[in-house]
mmCIF file of C-alpha atoms in Angstrom:
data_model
loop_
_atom_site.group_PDB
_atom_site.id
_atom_site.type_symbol
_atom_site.label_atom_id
_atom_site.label_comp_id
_atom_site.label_asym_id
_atom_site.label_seq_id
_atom_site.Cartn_x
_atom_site.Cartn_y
_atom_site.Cartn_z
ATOM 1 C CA UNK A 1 17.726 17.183 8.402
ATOM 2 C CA UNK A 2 16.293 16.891 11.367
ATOM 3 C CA UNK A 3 13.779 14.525 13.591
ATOM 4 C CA UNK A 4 10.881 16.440 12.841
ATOM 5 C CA UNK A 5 11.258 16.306 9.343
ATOM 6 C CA UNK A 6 12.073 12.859 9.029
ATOM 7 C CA UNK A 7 8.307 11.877 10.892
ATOM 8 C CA UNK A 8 6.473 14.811 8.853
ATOM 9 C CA UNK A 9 7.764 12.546 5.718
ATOM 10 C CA UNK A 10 8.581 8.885 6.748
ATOM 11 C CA UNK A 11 5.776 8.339 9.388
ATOM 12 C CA UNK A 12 3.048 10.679 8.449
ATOM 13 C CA UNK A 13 3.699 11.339 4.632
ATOM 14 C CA UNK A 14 4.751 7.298 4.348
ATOM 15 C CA UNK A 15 1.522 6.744 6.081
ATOM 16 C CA UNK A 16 -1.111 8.562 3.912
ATOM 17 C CA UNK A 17 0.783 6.996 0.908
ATOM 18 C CA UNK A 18 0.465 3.293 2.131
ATOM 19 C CA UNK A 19 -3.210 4.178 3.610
ATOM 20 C CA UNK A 20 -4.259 5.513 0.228
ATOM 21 C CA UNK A 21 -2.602 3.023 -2.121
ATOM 22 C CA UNK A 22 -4.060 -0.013 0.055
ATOM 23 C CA UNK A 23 -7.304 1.451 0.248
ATOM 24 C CA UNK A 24 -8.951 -0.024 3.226
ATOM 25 C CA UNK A 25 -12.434 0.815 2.365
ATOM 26 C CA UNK A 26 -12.082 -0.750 -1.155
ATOM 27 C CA UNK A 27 -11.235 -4.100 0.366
ATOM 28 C CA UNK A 28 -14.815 -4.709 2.336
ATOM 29 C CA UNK A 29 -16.623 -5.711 -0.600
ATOM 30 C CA UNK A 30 -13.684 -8.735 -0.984
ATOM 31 C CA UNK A 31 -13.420 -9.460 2.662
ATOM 32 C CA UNK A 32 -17.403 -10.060 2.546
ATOM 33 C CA UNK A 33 -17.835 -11.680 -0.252
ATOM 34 C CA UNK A 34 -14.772 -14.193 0.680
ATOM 35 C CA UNK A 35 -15.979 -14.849 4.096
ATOM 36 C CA UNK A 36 -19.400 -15.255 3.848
ATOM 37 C CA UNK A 37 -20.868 -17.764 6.379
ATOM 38 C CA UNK A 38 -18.306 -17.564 8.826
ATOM 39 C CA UNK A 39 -18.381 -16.439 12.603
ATOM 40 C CA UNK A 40 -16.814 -13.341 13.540
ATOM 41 C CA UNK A 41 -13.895 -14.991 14.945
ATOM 42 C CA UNK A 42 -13.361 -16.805 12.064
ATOM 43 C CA UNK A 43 -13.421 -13.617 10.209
ATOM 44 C CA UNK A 44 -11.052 -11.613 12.273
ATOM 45 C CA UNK A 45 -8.614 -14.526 12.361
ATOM 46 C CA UNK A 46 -9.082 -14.177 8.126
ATOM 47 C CA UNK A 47 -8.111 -10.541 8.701
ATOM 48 C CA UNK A 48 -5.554 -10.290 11.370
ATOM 49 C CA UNK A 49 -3.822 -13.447 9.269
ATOM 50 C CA UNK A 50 -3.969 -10.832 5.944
ATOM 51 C CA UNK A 51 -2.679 -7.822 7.277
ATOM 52 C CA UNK A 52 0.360 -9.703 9.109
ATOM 53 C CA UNK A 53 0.694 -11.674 5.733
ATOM 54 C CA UNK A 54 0.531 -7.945 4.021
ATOM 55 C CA UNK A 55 2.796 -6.046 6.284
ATOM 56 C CA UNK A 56 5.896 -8.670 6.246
ATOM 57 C CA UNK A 57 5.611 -8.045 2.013
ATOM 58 C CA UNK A 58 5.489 -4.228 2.893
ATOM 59 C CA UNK A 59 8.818 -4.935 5.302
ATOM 60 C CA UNK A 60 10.685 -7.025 3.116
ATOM 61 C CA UNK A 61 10.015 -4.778 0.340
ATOM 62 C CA UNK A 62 11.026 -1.744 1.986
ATOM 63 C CA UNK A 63 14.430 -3.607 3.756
ATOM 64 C CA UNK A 64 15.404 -5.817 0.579
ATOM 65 C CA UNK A 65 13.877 -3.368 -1.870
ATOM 66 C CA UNK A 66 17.535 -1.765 -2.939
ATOM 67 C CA UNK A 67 19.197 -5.583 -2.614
ATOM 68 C CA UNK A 68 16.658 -6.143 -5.821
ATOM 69 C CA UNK A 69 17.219 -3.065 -7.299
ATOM 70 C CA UNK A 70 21.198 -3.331 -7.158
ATOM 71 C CA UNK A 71 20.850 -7.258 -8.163
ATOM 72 C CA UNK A 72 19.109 -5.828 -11.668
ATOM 73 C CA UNK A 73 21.108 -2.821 -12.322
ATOM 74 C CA UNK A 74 17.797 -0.698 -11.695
ATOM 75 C CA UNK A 75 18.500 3.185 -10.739
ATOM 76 C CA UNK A 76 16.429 5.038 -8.349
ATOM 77 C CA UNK A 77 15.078 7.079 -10.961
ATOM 78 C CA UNK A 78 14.100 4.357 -13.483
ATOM 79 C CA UNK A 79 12.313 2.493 -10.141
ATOM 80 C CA UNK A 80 10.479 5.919 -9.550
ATOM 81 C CA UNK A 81 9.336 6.617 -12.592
ATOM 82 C CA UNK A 82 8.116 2.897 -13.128
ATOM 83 C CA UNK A 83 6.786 2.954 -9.585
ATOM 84 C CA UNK A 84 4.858 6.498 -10.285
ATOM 85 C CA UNK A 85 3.341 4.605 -13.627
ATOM 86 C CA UNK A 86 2.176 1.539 -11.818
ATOM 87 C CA UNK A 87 0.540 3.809 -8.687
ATOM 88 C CA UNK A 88 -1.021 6.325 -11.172
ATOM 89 C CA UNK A 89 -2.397 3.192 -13.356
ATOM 90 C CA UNK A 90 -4.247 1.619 -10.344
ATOM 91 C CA UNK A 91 -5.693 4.923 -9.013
ATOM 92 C CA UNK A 92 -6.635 5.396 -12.886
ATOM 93 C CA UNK A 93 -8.601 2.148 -12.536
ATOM 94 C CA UNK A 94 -10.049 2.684 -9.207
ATOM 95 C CA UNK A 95 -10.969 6.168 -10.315
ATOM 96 C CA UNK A 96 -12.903 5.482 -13.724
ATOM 97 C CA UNK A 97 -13.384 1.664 -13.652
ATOM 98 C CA UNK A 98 -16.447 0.324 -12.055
ATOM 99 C CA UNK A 99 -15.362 -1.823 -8.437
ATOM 100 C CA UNK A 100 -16.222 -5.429 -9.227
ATOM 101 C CA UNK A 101 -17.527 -6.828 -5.252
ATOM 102 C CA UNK A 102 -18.082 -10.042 -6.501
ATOM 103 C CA UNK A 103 -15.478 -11.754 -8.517
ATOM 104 C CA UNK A 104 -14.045 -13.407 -5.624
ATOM 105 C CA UNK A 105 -15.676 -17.109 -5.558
ATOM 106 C CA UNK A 106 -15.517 -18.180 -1.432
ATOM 107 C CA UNK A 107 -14.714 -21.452 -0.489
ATOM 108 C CA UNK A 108 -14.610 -22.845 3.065
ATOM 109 C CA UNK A 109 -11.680 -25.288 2.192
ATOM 110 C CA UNK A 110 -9.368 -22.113 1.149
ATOM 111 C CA UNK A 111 -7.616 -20.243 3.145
ATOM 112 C CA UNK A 112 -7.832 -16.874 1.676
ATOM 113 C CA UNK A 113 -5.859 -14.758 4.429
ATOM 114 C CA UNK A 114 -2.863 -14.801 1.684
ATOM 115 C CA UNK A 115 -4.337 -14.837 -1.473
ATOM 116 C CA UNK A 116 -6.383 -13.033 -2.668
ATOM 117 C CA UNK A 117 -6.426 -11.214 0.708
ATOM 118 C CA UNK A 118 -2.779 -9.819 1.332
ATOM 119 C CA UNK A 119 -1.412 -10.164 -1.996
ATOM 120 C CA UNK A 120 -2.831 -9.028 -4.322
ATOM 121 C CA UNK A 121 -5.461 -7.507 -2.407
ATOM 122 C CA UNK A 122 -4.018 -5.410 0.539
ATOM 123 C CA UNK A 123 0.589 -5.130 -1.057
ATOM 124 C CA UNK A 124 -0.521 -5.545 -4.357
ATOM 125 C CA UNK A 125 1.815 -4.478 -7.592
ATOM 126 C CA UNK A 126 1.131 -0.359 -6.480
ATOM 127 C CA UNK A 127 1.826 -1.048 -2.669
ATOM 128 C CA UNK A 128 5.329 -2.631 -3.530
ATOM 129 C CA UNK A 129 5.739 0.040 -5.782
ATOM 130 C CA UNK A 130 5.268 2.780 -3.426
ATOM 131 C CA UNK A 131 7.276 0.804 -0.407
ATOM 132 C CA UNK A 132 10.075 0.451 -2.416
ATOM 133 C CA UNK A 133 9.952 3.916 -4.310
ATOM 134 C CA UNK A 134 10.635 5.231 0.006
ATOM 135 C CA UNK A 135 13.100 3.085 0.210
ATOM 136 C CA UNK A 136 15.000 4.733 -2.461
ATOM 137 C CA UNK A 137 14.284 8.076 -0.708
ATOM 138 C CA UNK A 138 16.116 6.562 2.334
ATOM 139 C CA UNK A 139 19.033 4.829 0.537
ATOM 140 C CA UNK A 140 19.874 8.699 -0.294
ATOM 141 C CA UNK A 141 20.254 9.690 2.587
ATOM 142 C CA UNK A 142 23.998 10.271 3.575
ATOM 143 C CA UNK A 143 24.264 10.066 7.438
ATOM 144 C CA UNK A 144 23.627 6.690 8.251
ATOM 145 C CA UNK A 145 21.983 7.307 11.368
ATOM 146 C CA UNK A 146 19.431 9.182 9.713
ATOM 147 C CA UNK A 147 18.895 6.411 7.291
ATOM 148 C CA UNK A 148 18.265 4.132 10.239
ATOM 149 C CA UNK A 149 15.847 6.600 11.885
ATOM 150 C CA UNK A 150 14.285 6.824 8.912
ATOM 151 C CA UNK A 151 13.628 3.158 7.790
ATOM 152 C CA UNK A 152 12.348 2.888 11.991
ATOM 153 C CA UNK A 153 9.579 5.582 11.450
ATOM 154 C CA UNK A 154 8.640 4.182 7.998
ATOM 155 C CA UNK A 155 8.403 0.795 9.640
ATOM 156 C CA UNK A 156 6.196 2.522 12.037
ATOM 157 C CA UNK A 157 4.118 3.606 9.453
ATOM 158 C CA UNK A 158 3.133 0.141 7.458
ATOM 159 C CA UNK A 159 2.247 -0.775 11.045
ATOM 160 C CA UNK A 160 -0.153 2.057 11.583
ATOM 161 C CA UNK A 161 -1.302 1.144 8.255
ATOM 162 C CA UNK A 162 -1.826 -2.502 8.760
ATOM 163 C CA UNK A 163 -3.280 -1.705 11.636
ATOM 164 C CA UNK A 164 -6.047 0.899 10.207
ATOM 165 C CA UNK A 165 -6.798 -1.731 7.338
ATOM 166 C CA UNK A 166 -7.163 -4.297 10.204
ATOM 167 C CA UNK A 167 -9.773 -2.112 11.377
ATOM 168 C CA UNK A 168 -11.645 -1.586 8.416
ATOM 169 C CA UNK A 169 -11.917 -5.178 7.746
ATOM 170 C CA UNK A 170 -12.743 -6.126 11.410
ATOM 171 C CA UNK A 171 -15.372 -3.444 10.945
ATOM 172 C CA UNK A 172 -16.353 -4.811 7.561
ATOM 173 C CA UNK A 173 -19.896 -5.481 8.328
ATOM 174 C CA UNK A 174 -20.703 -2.926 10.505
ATOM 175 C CA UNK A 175 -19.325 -0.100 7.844
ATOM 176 C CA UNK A 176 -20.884 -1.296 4.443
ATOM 177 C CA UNK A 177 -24.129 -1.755 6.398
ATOM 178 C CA UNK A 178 -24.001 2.502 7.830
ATOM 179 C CA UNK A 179 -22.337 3.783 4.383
ATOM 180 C CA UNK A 180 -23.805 1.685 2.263
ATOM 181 C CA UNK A 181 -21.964 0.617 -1.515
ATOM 182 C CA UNK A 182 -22.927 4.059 -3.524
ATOM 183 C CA UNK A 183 -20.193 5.728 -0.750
ATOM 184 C CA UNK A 184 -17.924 3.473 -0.801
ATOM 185 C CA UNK A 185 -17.870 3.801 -4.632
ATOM 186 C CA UNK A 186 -17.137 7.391 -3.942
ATOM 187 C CA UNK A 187 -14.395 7.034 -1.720
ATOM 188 C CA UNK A 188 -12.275 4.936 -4.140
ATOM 189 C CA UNK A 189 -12.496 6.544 -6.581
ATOM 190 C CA UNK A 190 -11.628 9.956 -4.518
ATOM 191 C CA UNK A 191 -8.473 7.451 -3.643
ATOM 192 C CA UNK A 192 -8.327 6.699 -7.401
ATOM 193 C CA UNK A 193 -7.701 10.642 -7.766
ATOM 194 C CA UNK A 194 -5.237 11.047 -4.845
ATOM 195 C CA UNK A 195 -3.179 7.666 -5.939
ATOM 196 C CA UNK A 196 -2.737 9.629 -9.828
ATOM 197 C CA UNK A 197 -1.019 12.195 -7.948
ATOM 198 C CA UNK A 198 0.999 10.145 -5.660
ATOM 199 C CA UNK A 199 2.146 8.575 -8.464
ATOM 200 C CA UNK A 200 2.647 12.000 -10.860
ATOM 201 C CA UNK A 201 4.670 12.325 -7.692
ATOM 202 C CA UNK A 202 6.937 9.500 -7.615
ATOM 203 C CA UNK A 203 7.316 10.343 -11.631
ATOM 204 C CA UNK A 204 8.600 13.998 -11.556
ATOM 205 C CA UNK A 205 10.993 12.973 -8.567
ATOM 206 C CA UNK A 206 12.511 9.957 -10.650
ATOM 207 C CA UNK A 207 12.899 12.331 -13.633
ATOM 208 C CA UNK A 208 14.992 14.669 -11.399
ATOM 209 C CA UNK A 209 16.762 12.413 -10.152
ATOM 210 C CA UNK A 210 17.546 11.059 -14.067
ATOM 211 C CA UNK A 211 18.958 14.933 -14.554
ATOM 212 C CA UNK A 212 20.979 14.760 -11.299
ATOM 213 C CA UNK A 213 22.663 12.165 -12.660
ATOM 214 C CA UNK A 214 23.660 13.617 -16.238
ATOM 215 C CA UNK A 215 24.459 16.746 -14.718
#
């Protein structure tokens, strides 16, 4: 093992996971449609609160994932092959079921920065999921100096991720306006596609690590 591998997989693979399976672009539509009305501070206030609200679920997911796991009696296989379910379930919603921008009802006297926003909107169900299936991957590993490397880059990566979600929704306005709904359509559901296999992912490495076990 060394330090390049550990960033090729924790940082940059841990990254395109949590980019994919929050899907940035697919939150506009929400952020609009539960901020109408208000002034672009207000607005980026509403999103900075969200993705700070998101990212301590992602940490405390990743950090107190195996406490959970070891509180339940839940193996790192079963988790993974659950996990891989759950991911491959939302992309197979996001890929074949129609984005609904509207069912989010605004009102001024909410504050909607945690929910719907952050949870279940940005960490939903598939998010923890996928946060917690790496934090198996890094419970494995036997040097613990490695392990702590490891959970440092993947911290790294839900805050590049937080912080490219940020963007999109600080951007909100400004992107639906230039790509207009029929691309964003396209994009999640080309997210839909590359969540299935994320999750086919997180499947095939639970089941192996079910036949470690017997064997």
């Amino acid at each position: 093992m060394t330090l390049a591998s550990l960033f090729s997989q924790y940082f940059l693979g841990a990254m395109l996971s949590f980019v994919v399976i929050t899907n940035p672009l697919s939150k506009i539509p929400m952020f609009l449609s539960l901020t109408p009305g208000q002034t672009p501070a207000q607005k980026n206030r509403v999103a900075f609160t969200a993705c700070a609200y998101a990212g301590a679920i992602m940490v405390v997911s990743l950090i107190g994932g195996n406490l959970v796991l070891s509180m339940f009696g839940i193996s790192y296989g079963a988790l993974r092959v659950a996990g891989g379910l759950v991911v491959a379930g939302v992309g197979y919603k996001m890929l074949y079921q129609a984005h609904d921008s509207t069912s989010h009802a605004h009102r001024e006297s909410v504050d909607v920065s945690f929910f719907p926003l952050a949870m279940p909107g940005i960490s939903g169900p598939g998010t923890i999921a996928v946060v917690i299936g790496f934090s198996t991957e890094i419970a494995e590993i036997a040097d613990w100096r490695w392990k702590i490397a490891a959970i440092l880059i993947t911290l790294a990566a839900i805050g590049g991720t937080m912080l490219v979600v940020w963007l999109s929704l600080k951007l909100s306005a400004k992107i639906a306006e230039r790509i207009g709904p029929s691309a964003l359509d396209v994009l999640t559901r080309l997210m839909g596609f590359l969540l299935i296999c994320i999750g086919v992912q997180f499947v095939g490495s639970g089941i192996r690590t079910f036949y470690s076990t017997l064997s």
